[in-house]
Amino acid sequence: MSPTDGMPRETLRVAIVGHVDHGKSTLVGRLFHDTGSLPEGRLEAIQETCRRRGMPFEWGFLTDALQGERNQGVTIDAAHIWFKSPLRDYVIIDAPGHKEFLRNMITGAAQADAALLLIDAAEGVQEQSRRHGYLLHLLGITQVILVINKMDRVDYDRTRFAEIERDYCAYLSELGVVPRYVVPISAREGDNIAARSDNMAWFEGPTILEALDRFEPPPPPPDLPLRFSIQDIYKFDDRRILAGRIEVGILRPGDLLLFSPSNKTARVATIESWNAESPLEAHAGESVGITLDDQLFVERGEMASHVDRPPIESNVFRARLFWLAREPMERLRPYKMKLNAAEAEVRLQSIERVIDASSLATTAGDRIEQNAVAEVVLRSPTMLGLDEYSVSPRTGRFVIVDDYRIVGGGVIDMEGYPDQRALITVKSTNITAVRHGVGADERWRRNNHRGGVLWFTGLSGSGKSTLAQATEHALFQRGYQAYVLDGDNVRGGLNANLGFSPEDRAENIRRVGEAAALFADAGIIVLTAFISPYRADRERARDASDRVVSKETFREVHIKADLAVCESRDPKGLYVRARKGEIPDFTGISAPYEAPEEADLVIDTSDQTVETCVDQIVSYIDESFSYTQ
């Protein structure tokens, strides 16, 4: 059913969720009837169906369209049905409540702008009720009406209503979710659906219909940054047409587009529409084709945006994830992620916490079991164009696929991780490589050692600077050309304009990596002492040495000490300040540290002396960087 009369009006998508048999489908059917939204003859058809089956009349048959649902008395799939109030149009999404159909429930609720969350007044709060509440939180749905249904079964008891309201709202408050309204109803009898109930004169709040009309519509898609998801490329006569769907925003001829993650740019020459004149503009929700003023090689899965408002580009991101498969999700195993039209391999890098949706208790672990919710870090071997869910809900969701089955899904969060686009974008042009008058072999022969970079990484307080300086002194005594780069001697000059945001941290390491590579090319052993928390940044530093000098000149050295040991040392009092919230984005406390998975050298400083650690490092350098003529 859909509205066909009158001019297009504002539309709100509302999911109805709750435990099985708590009355979701009945509420939908009653809502349609009481607002006069039923098509002519539909009520009579349902009554005749019930009569033939020898069953009592069921409002839920309005939405339980599948034969299997009628036979079993449960909603299996998410039904989408239109109805309207005098204010606006609604799409009601009746999501299944049974535990076995959580995948369908999530699919339905993920499309919603608001939600009705039902609880049976007689049965009270169930485990599934809590799980559904958490899933609404996971999906970012903040406009929620808590509906206490079947009040007729408890004689419209005000005390029972208050008891459920208190218990369930206490649970939701721990998630940071506050229902906009809590409404007692009887869906079967029509109490407080579209009209106030004489049976509950004690309730002074709105009816369901009044509460829905008080919700705010979603932001108009044109107000959001353009996201044009490329689904295919067609060669048509002499044109190369990029076909796809506009997820949000507006697209016009002449727009300068940036394609992510390839970072290519071109202007829109034309917007193509099948068997019609080229439109002047295309809007969110439309599937169109475009031609460009430059015949770029663009692949399926790329996301086109305006140059000034692009998605984030990264190969690592945080996610709030719900796992559906019977086999647990395990660390480092490859999975396929579908994000808009893109497909990419991802691996579970780390599990920050697994959450019991019923009790909100958190546990650690290296796997995520079926129906569990977890906060995780996912990594891809390739760059991805990403939107945070909080910024762009339409493009900030993803699903995980394994063996052609949807096994999980979640929303994207970049907290603590940088946008890497600026770090990989080359803007310089007309550059010619410098040819030195002195070759690398000549420098190595003079120094009696090869140049190289030993990249010390570890938490604050692990001993990086102490060991770098002590090693520099020991190497100097042995005749090595050595030099230390650390925060104190680069942030005062070379990187004086950088702060400590994730993006500035990443740029700080990019510059240091390039400088260290030049030192190594000059034949010097460079010892860098930087937390360098992001694995991608350390890989870029390695790539710089490989490019400027040669392979095998960069060695990653993990100065290892756990957080408790580092915090007990706290030489500059930084951990104390970070715990007080005085230092934002502090690595290990409020910002991530990605420890090396396969460091070239590991130095554990937890229970070794400085001298012992230095001896290990110097021995490694003697073995790795000696030069024989």
XYZ file of C-alpha atoms in Angstrom:
629
model
C 0.000 0.000 0.000
C 1.289 3.483 -0.749
C -0.156 6.962 -0.802
C -1.174 8.031 -4.260
C -3.309 11.096 -3.736
C -2.167 14.657 -3.286
C 1.272 16.214 -3.513
C 4.342 14.396 -2.149
C 4.611 14.875 1.591
C 7.202 14.360 4.272
C 7.814 10.678 5.044
C 8.982 9.078 8.292
C 10.113 5.438 8.439
C 9.176 3.758 11.708
C 10.256 0.269 12.793
C 8.135 -1.717 15.232
C 10.227 -4.152 17.262
C 9.712 -6.309 20.294
C 9.647 -9.852 21.633
C 7.611 -12.438 19.725
C 3.865 -12.266 20.498
C 4.107 -8.894 22.217
C 1.668 -7.489 19.639
C 3.625 -5.653 16.961
C 1.571 -6.749 13.958
C -1.653 -6.222 15.903
C -0.629 -2.649 16.688
C 0.113 -1.954 13.014
C -3.203 -3.375 11.883
C -5.120 -1.422 14.500
C -3.228 1.775 13.685
C -4.196 1.482 10.017
C -7.838 0.815 10.881
C -8.168 3.572 13.447
C -6.619 6.192 11.134
C -8.775 5.201 8.148
C -5.715 4.084 6.176
C -6.997 0.633 5.184
C -7.831 0.165 1.499
C -11.430 -0.603 0.766
C -12.277 -4.270 1.276
C -9.072 -5.219 3.120
C -10.746 -5.545 6.527
C -13.514 -7.713 5.098
C -10.928 -9.947 3.360
C -9.123 -10.563 6.629
C -12.364 -11.325 8.431
C -13.282 -13.854 5.717
C -9.816 -15.483 5.948
C -10.183 -15.913 9.700
C -13.714 -17.314 9.281
C -12.559 -19.938 6.747
C -9.735 -21.013 9.035
C -11.953 -21.140 12.085
C -9.731 -18.626 13.826
C -10.526 -15.525 15.861
C -10.036 -12.242 14.022
C -6.356 -11.173 13.933
C -5.279 -7.607 13.111
C -1.766 -8.945 12.563
C -2.837 -10.586 9.286
C -2.653 -7.126 7.728
C 1.124 -7.281 7.833
C 1.891 -11.010 8.113
C 1.764 -11.460 4.363
C 3.715 -14.697 4.100
C 1.842 -18.009 4.290
C 4.493 -19.379 6.676
C 3.806 -16.547 9.074
C 0.069 -17.188 9.148
C 0.625 -20.883 9.777
C 3.097 -20.294 12.607
C 1.644 -17.098 14.035
C 4.960 -15.195 13.896
C 6.379 -12.428 11.717
C 9.311 -13.807 9.691
C 10.190 -11.030 7.271
C 10.113 -7.261 7.692
C 6.869 -5.984 6.165
C 6.780 -2.432 4.767
C 3.369 -0.778 4.683
C 2.318 2.828 4.158
C -0.157 4.746 6.240
C -0.700 8.432 6.816
C -1.735 10.914 9.433
C -2.965 14.437 8.699
C 0.634 15.630 9.249
C 2.769 13.256 7.145
C 3.166 9.871 5.470
C 4.644 6.905 7.330
C 6.366 3.727 6.261
C 5.718 1.183 9.003
C 8.375 -1.543 9.144
C 7.010 -4.508 11.107
C 10.244 -6.281 12.102
C 10.240 -9.914 13.318
C 10.714 -10.453 17.022
C 11.763 -14.089 17.203
C 15.425 -14.708 18.058
C 15.888 -16.872 14.951
C 14.966 -13.940 12.719
C 17.249 -11.288 14.198
C 18.889 -10.833 10.805
C 15.535 -9.771 9.339
C 14.808 -7.544 12.310
C 18.113 -5.707 11.858
C 17.545 -5.383 8.114
C 14.177 -3.783 8.744
C 15.203 -1.519 11.606
C 18.323 -0.336 9.756
C 16.061 1.531 7.328
C 14.130 3.360 10.065
C 14.210 6.960 11.284
C 12.338 6.096 14.485
C 11.070 3.067 16.375
C 8.199 1.741 18.451
C 9.520 -0.763 20.999
C 6.773 -3.009 22.398
C 6.646 -4.839 25.712
C 3.789 -7.093 26.830
C 2.349 -5.689 30.082
C 1.664 -9.179 31.407
C 4.960 -10.843 30.446
C 7.128 -7.816 31.141
C 10.674 -7.229 29.943
C 12.212 -10.265 28.213
C 15.792 -10.997 27.193
C 14.829 -10.290 23.594
C 13.337 -6.949 24.678
C 16.735 -5.914 26.005
C 18.493 -7.199 22.893
C 16.169 -5.187 20.655
C 16.789 -2.070 22.727
C 20.521 -2.515 22.305
C 20.184 -3.081 18.567
C 18.268 0.182 18.201
C 21.142 1.858 20.049
C 23.622 0.077 17.772
C 21.804 1.330 14.684
C 21.765 4.867 16.038
C 17.978 5.211 16.303
C 17.324 7.808 18.995
C 13.640 8.606 18.344
C 12.004 5.800 20.302
C 8.524 5.303 21.767
C 8.371 2.660 24.480
C 4.952 1.028 24.113
C 3.518 -1.047 26.978
C 0.981 -3.222 25.143
C -1.821 -5.549 26.256
C -2.760 -3.357 29.201
C -6.210 -5.016 29.049
C -4.559 -8.256 30.258
C -3.487 -6.527 33.504
C -6.802 -4.670 33.997
C -5.190 -1.402 32.860
C -3.178 -1.355 36.082
C -1.245 1.888 36.499
C 1.223 0.309 38.943
C 2.169 -2.436 36.450
C 2.752 0.183 33.761
C 4.985 2.234 36.091
C 6.964 -0.872 37.093
C 7.818 -1.821 33.491
C 8.529 1.780 32.571
C 10.971 2.135 35.483
C 12.836 -1.139 34.863
C 13.213 -0.858 31.116
C 14.040 2.855 31.072
C 16.789 2.159 33.621
C 18.261 -0.374 31.183
C 18.017 2.024 28.232
C 19.610 4.851 30.217
C 22.774 2.756 30.592
C 22.991 2.830 26.792
C 22.492 6.566 26.708
C 19.011 6.069 25.204
C 16.024 7.960 26.580
C 12.612 7.110 25.068
C 10.835 10.231 23.857
C 7.529 8.838 25.105
C 6.258 5.841 27.094
C 2.671 4.973 26.139
C 0.346 2.313 27.671
C -1.946 0.734 25.061
C -4.133 -2.192 24.184
C -3.610 -2.774 20.467
C -6.400 -5.352 20.289
C -8.956 -3.034 21.934
C -7.686 0.196 20.362
C -6.765 1.959 23.619
C -4.425 4.966 23.122
C -3.735 4.175 19.458
C -5.402 7.037 17.615
C -7.788 8.073 20.399
C -7.384 8.400 24.159
C -8.578 5.528 26.294
C -11.290 5.871 28.922
C -9.810 2.728 30.503
C -6.592 4.619 31.304
C -7.790 8.063 32.277
C -4.772 8.234 34.603
C -2.418 8.500 31.592
C -1.842 12.101 30.516
C 0.675 11.521 27.721
C 0.083 11.343 23.955
C -1.528 8.569 21.963
C 0.687 6.553 19.622
C -0.392 8.666 16.657
C 0.218 11.941 18.504
C 3.666 10.765 19.623
C 4.620 9.763 16.076
C 3.562 13.133 14.732
C 5.850 14.825 17.260
C 8.948 13.086 15.891
C 11.355 15.033 13.712
C 11.869 13.974 10.081
C 15.363 12.960 8.960
C 17.578 15.691 7.482
C 16.714 16.246 3.820
C 19.153 14.143 1.779
C 20.164 17.127 -0.405
C 21.563 18.821 2.730
C 24.044 15.976 3.205
C 27.321 15.646 1.254
C 26.935 14.042 -2.174
C 27.534 10.291 -2.257
C 27.129 8.680 -5.697
C 27.851 4.956 -5.476
C 29.234 3.549 -8.750
C 27.566 0.221 -9.522
C 28.702 -0.403 -13.106
C 30.368 1.152 -16.167
C 28.859 0.890 -19.639
C 30.304 1.658 -23.077
C 27.458 3.167 -25.079
C 28.139 4.537 -28.606
C 31.160 6.799 -28.007
C 30.353 7.453 -24.355
C 31.585 5.785 -21.175
C 28.661 5.892 -18.749
C 29.151 5.468 -14.996
C 25.915 4.088 -13.577
C 24.952 4.088 -9.934
C 22.718 5.336 -7.179
C 22.778 8.699 -5.455
C 22.669 7.754 -1.797
C 22.549 11.335 -0.486
C 22.967 14.823 -1.907
C 22.406 16.381 -5.328
C 24.379 15.837 -8.536
C 24.529 18.383 -11.375
C 26.373 18.683 -14.704
C 29.591 20.635 -14.217
C 30.146 19.327 -10.661
C 33.785 18.504 -9.899
C 33.778 14.968 -8.508
C 36.334 13.122 -6.413
C 36.280 9.317 -6.649
C 37.188 7.376 -3.511
C 39.367 5.501 -2.846
C 41.225 6.089 -6.149
C 41.456 9.884 -5.549
C 40.799 10.660 -9.220
C 38.897 13.800 -10.174
C 36.792 14.841 -13.157
C 33.778 17.014 -13.946
C 30.308 15.728 -14.761
C 29.700 16.279 -18.477
C 26.143 14.935 -18.606
C 23.593 13.112 -16.490
C 22.069 10.230 -18.449
C 18.593 8.809 -17.962
C 17.146 5.855 -19.865
C 14.916 6.838 -22.785
C 14.594 10.421 -21.551
C 16.245 13.793 -21.892
C 19.264 14.437 -19.694
C 17.993 15.915 -16.407
C 19.378 19.164 -15.031
C 20.090 17.506 -11.693
C 19.688 14.190 -9.898
C 18.678 13.696 -6.272
C 19.151 11.208 -3.448
C 17.437 7.898 -4.122
C 17.712 8.165 -7.909
C 19.697 5.728 -10.058
C 21.343 7.521 -12.970
C 24.323 7.395 -15.293
C 26.893 10.130 -15.826
C 29.601 10.912 -18.339
C 32.797 12.759 -17.432
C 34.852 15.408 -19.180
C 37.892 13.157 -18.741
C 37.749 9.435 -19.579
C 38.955 8.168 -16.212
C 39.306 4.508 -15.389
C 36.771 4.217 -12.572
C 35.767 0.863 -11.090
C 32.584 -0.502 -9.571
C 32.418 0.246 -5.852
C 34.012 3.692 -5.997
C 32.150 6.493 -4.267
C 31.861 9.837 -6.036
C 31.598 12.985 -3.937
C 32.112 16.684 -4.342
C 35.772 17.566 -3.898
C 35.149 19.818 -0.895
C 33.100 17.250 1.107
C 34.616 13.799 0.517
C 34.328 10.656 2.626
C 37.150 9.637 4.930
C 39.840 7.469 3.367
C 41.344 4.775 5.553
C 42.179 1.075 5.681
C 41.271 0.744 9.366
C 38.185 1.787 11.331
C 36.209 1.121 14.472
C 32.797 -0.510 14.247
C 29.864 -1.409 16.455
C 29.029 -4.851 15.116
C 26.329 -7.488 15.552
C 27.295 -11.072 14.675
C 24.662 -13.443 13.250
C 26.502 -16.562 12.107
C 26.641 -19.770 14.103
C 30.390 -19.916 13.587
C 32.088 -17.233 15.694
C 33.866 -14.280 14.115
C 37.577 -14.766 14.711
C 40.586 -12.480 14.675
C 42.694 -12.248 11.513
C 40.373 -14.431 9.432
C 39.443 -12.733 6.126
C 35.807 -11.743 5.568
C 34.066 -9.918 2.744
C 32.588 -6.548 3.652
C 29.893 -4.945 1.511
C 29.771 -1.176 1.851
C 27.318 0.496 -0.497
C 28.358 -0.899 -3.931
C 31.914 -1.682 -2.820
C 33.252 -5.033 -1.719
C 36.493 -5.375 0.229
C 38.335 -7.904 2.315
C 38.480 -7.063 6.022
C 39.970 -8.788 9.034
C 39.061 -8.462 12.677
C 42.142 -6.674 14.004
C 41.006 -6.395 17.590
C 37.980 -6.817 19.819
C 37.737 -3.923 22.247
C 34.830 -5.428 24.114
C 31.993 -7.902 23.710
C 28.700 -6.745 25.169
C 25.932 -8.870 26.631
C 22.890 -7.066 25.253
C 20.742 -8.263 28.158
C 22.932 -7.305 31.120
C 25.298 -4.853 29.358
C 28.174 -6.750 30.983
C 31.365 -6.581 28.932
C 33.949 -9.272 28.402
C 37.245 -9.606 26.580
C 37.951 -12.306 24.049
C 39.398 -13.193 20.681
C 36.112 -14.209 19.017
C 32.518 -13.003 18.709
C 29.796 -15.599 19.204
C 26.399 -15.723 17.479
C 23.972 -12.903 18.396
C 26.720 -11.066 20.298
C 27.366 -7.353 20.008
C 30.938 -6.094 19.978
C 32.997 -2.970 19.558
C 35.833 -3.884 17.219
C 38.568 -2.590 14.945
C 38.472 -3.838 11.343
C 41.345 -3.572 8.850
C 41.430 -3.936 5.081
C 44.490 -4.457 2.883
C 43.187 -1.690 0.613
C 42.047 1.881 1.168
C 38.302 2.435 1.592
C 36.034 5.444 1.246
C 34.242 5.618 4.607
C 31.543 7.731 6.234
C 30.961 7.707 9.955
C 27.444 6.533 10.745
C 26.869 9.536 12.994
C 27.543 11.841 10.022
C 25.883 9.885 7.193
C 23.667 6.998 8.352
C 22.837 5.971 4.802
C 26.469 5.304 3.828
C 27.925 4.549 7.268
C 26.506 1.007 7.516
C 28.047 -2.216 6.242
C 27.421 -5.955 6.213
C 29.847 -8.877 6.489
C 29.412 -11.751 4.045
C 30.862 -15.245 4.355
C 30.183 -17.974 1.804
C 27.474 -15.819 0.185
C 25.582 -15.405 3.500
C 25.148 -12.222 5.495
C 26.782 -13.094 8.799
C 27.087 -9.707 10.458
C 26.621 -6.003 10.133
C 27.521 -2.800 11.829
C 28.119 0.910 11.738
C 31.347 2.814 11.175
C 33.091 4.962 13.777
C 36.490 6.622 13.160
C 37.147 7.760 16.748
C 40.896 7.795 17.346
C 41.783 6.966 13.742
C 42.891 9.533 11.130
C 41.608 10.337 7.681
C 44.525 9.092 5.569
C 43.522 10.809 2.333
C 45.955 13.720 2.715
C 48.780 11.323 3.593
C 48.564 9.440 0.295
C 47.601 12.259 -2.072
C 50.490 13.497 -4.217
C 50.033 17.143 -5.218
C 53.551 17.937 -6.451
C 54.077 17.994 -10.219
C 57.039 18.456 -12.575
C 59.373 16.768 -10.074
C 62.691 15.259 -11.208
C 64.657 12.916 -8.969
C 68.040 14.278 -7.797
C 71.131 12.351 -8.823
C 73.810 12.506 -6.129
C 77.489 12.893 -6.956
C 78.320 10.407 -4.193
C 76.951 6.873 -4.454
C 75.605 4.754 -1.611
C 78.528 2.300 -1.812
C 80.995 5.143 -1.378
C 79.197 6.397 1.723
C 78.994 2.884 3.192
C 82.681 2.254 2.459
C 83.671 5.499 4.210
C 81.463 4.722 7.257
C 82.137 0.964 7.345
C 78.363 0.399 7.676
C 75.234 0.777 5.622
C 72.642 3.480 6.252
C 69.337 2.472 7.779
C 66.329 3.344 9.917
C 65.572 1.669 13.236
C 62.010 2.709 13.988
C 61.364 2.485 17.744
C 57.628 2.238 18.471
C 55.847 1.677 21.777
C 53.622 3.254 24.389
C 54.594 6.408 26.219
C 56.867 5.318 29.075
C 58.051 2.125 27.371
C 61.593 3.493 27.085
C 61.881 4.500 23.423
C 63.739 7.795 23.867
C 65.932 6.444 26.674
C 67.030 3.481 24.572
C 67.425 5.522 21.386
C 69.740 8.009 23.082
C 71.749 5.306 24.887
C 72.054 3.324 21.646
C 73.159 6.435 19.744
C 75.952 6.950 22.287
C 77.036 3.301 22.130
C 77.080 3.362 18.317
C 79.087 6.584 18.268
C 81.669 4.991 20.548
C 81.948 2.114 18.059
C 82.517 4.451 15.104
C 78.982 4.446 13.654
C 77.390 7.535 12.128
C 74.141 7.617 14.133
C 71.448 10.157 14.931
C 68.238 10.198 16.983
C 64.960 11.696 15.773
C 62.249 12.059 18.415
C 59.387 14.337 19.319
C 61.554 16.855 21.107
C 63.743 17.621 18.111
C 61.131 17.539 15.355
C 58.031 19.076 16.957
C 60.004 22.184 17.879
C 60.762 22.940 14.239
C 59.950 20.625 11.332
C 56.536 19.700 12.771
C 55.911 22.737 14.966
C 52.625 23.389 13.163
C 51.108 20.007 14.078
C 48.926 19.182 17.051
C 47.887 15.814 18.444
C 44.687 15.001 16.577
C 44.693 11.640 14.766
C 45.312 13.446 11.458
C 48.181 15.538 12.898
C 49.765 12.487 14.523
C 49.691 10.686 11.180
C 51.201 13.673 9.329
C 53.874 13.981 12.017
C 54.962 10.387 11.383
C 54.770 10.801 7.592
C 57.214 13.714 7.721
C 59.543 11.923 10.131
C 59.500 8.820 7.897
C 60.539 10.882 4.874
C 63.261 12.713 6.843
C 64.580 9.441 8.286
C 64.795 7.959 4.792
C 66.931 10.904 3.622
C 69.250 10.472 6.642
C 69.582 6.779 5.816
C 70.313 7.610 2.176
C 73.190 9.755 3.465
C 74.634 6.644 5.118
C 73.528 7.366 8.691
C 71.930 4.940 11.141
C 68.737 6.764 12.162
C 67.084 5.892 15.477
C 63.524 7.225 15.661
C 61.652 7.331 18.975
C 57.945 7.904 18.350
C 54.839 6.235 19.718
C 53.622 6.076 16.081
C 50.417 4.314 17.150
C 49.000 3.532 13.704
C 50.264 0.525 11.790
C 49.527 2.214 8.457
C 51.809 5.139 9.365
C 54.698 2.807 10.192
C 54.173 1.000 6.887
C 54.357 4.364 5.083
C 57.646 5.080 6.864
C 58.952 1.694 5.697
C 57.791 2.447 2.143
C 59.652 5.794 2.246
C 62.928 4.045 3.113
C 62.328 1.410 0.453
C 61.703 4.158 -2.115
C 64.509 6.567 -1.157
C 67.254 4.103 -0.169
C 66.599 0.421 -0.840
C 64.797 -2.590 0.556
C 65.858 -3.911 3.968
C 67.029 -0.512 5.243
C 64.006 -0.033 7.523
C 63.652 -2.104 10.684
C 60.646 -1.873 13.012
C 61.696 -2.203 16.659
C 58.909 -2.770 19.173
C 59.928 -1.305 22.531
C 57.520 -3.458 24.463
C 56.017 -2.796 27.894
C 52.402 -3.227 28.876
C 50.199 -0.313 29.845
C 50.434 -0.953 33.597
C 54.251 -0.844 33.507
C 54.304 2.313 31.377
C 51.763 4.020 33.592
C 53.769 3.152 36.717
C 56.818 4.887 35.217
C 55.001 7.972 33.843
C 58.184 10.117 33.709
C 56.364 13.267 32.584
C 53.117 12.760 34.508
C 51.201 12.380 31.257
C 49.190 9.335 32.262
C 47.934 11.085 35.398
C 46.760 14.031 33.320
C 45.236 11.741 30.691
C 43.264 9.840 33.340
C 41.884 13.183 34.546
C 40.801 14.007 30.998
C 43.281 16.879 30.688
C 45.000 15.359 27.632
C 42.596 14.246 24.882
C 43.525 11.509 22.410
C 46.231 10.066 24.660
C 47.550 6.787 23.271
C 46.664 3.762 25.375
C 44.045 5.670 27.389
C 41.717 7.524 25.030
C 43.363 6.760 21.671
C 44.375 3.436 20.104
C 47.811 1.862 19.878
C 48.247 -0.790 17.199
C 51.163 -2.921 18.356
C 53.346 -4.455 15.624
C 52.275 -7.929 14.601
C 55.650 -8.933 13.144
C 58.300 -6.483 14.345
C 61.855 -6.974 13.056
C 63.099 -6.733 16.641
C 61.267 -6.846 19.989
C 62.893 -5.330 23.078
C 60.930 -6.044 26.260
C 61.748 -3.329 28.790
C 59.411 -4.598 31.512
C 62.123 -6.380 33.500
C 65.419 -5.702 31.665
C 68.007 -3.002 32.384
C 68.789 -0.243 29.919
C 72.280 -1.702 29.408
C 70.920 -5.152 28.523
C 68.440 -3.666 26.048
C 71.118 -1.491 24.414
C 73.426 -4.501 24.025
C 70.622 -6.361 22.198
C 70.000 -3.432 19.849
C 73.678 -2.838 19.085
C 74.230 -6.538 18.385
C 71.294 -6.449 15.985
C 72.749 -3.398 14.202
C 76.184 -5.022 13.939
C 74.577 -8.035 12.314
C 72.176 -6.153 10.034
C 74.073 -3.038 8.892
C 77.768 -4.002 8.782
C 79.445 -3.363 5.428
C 82.283 -5.398 4.011
C 84.141 -4.032 1.015
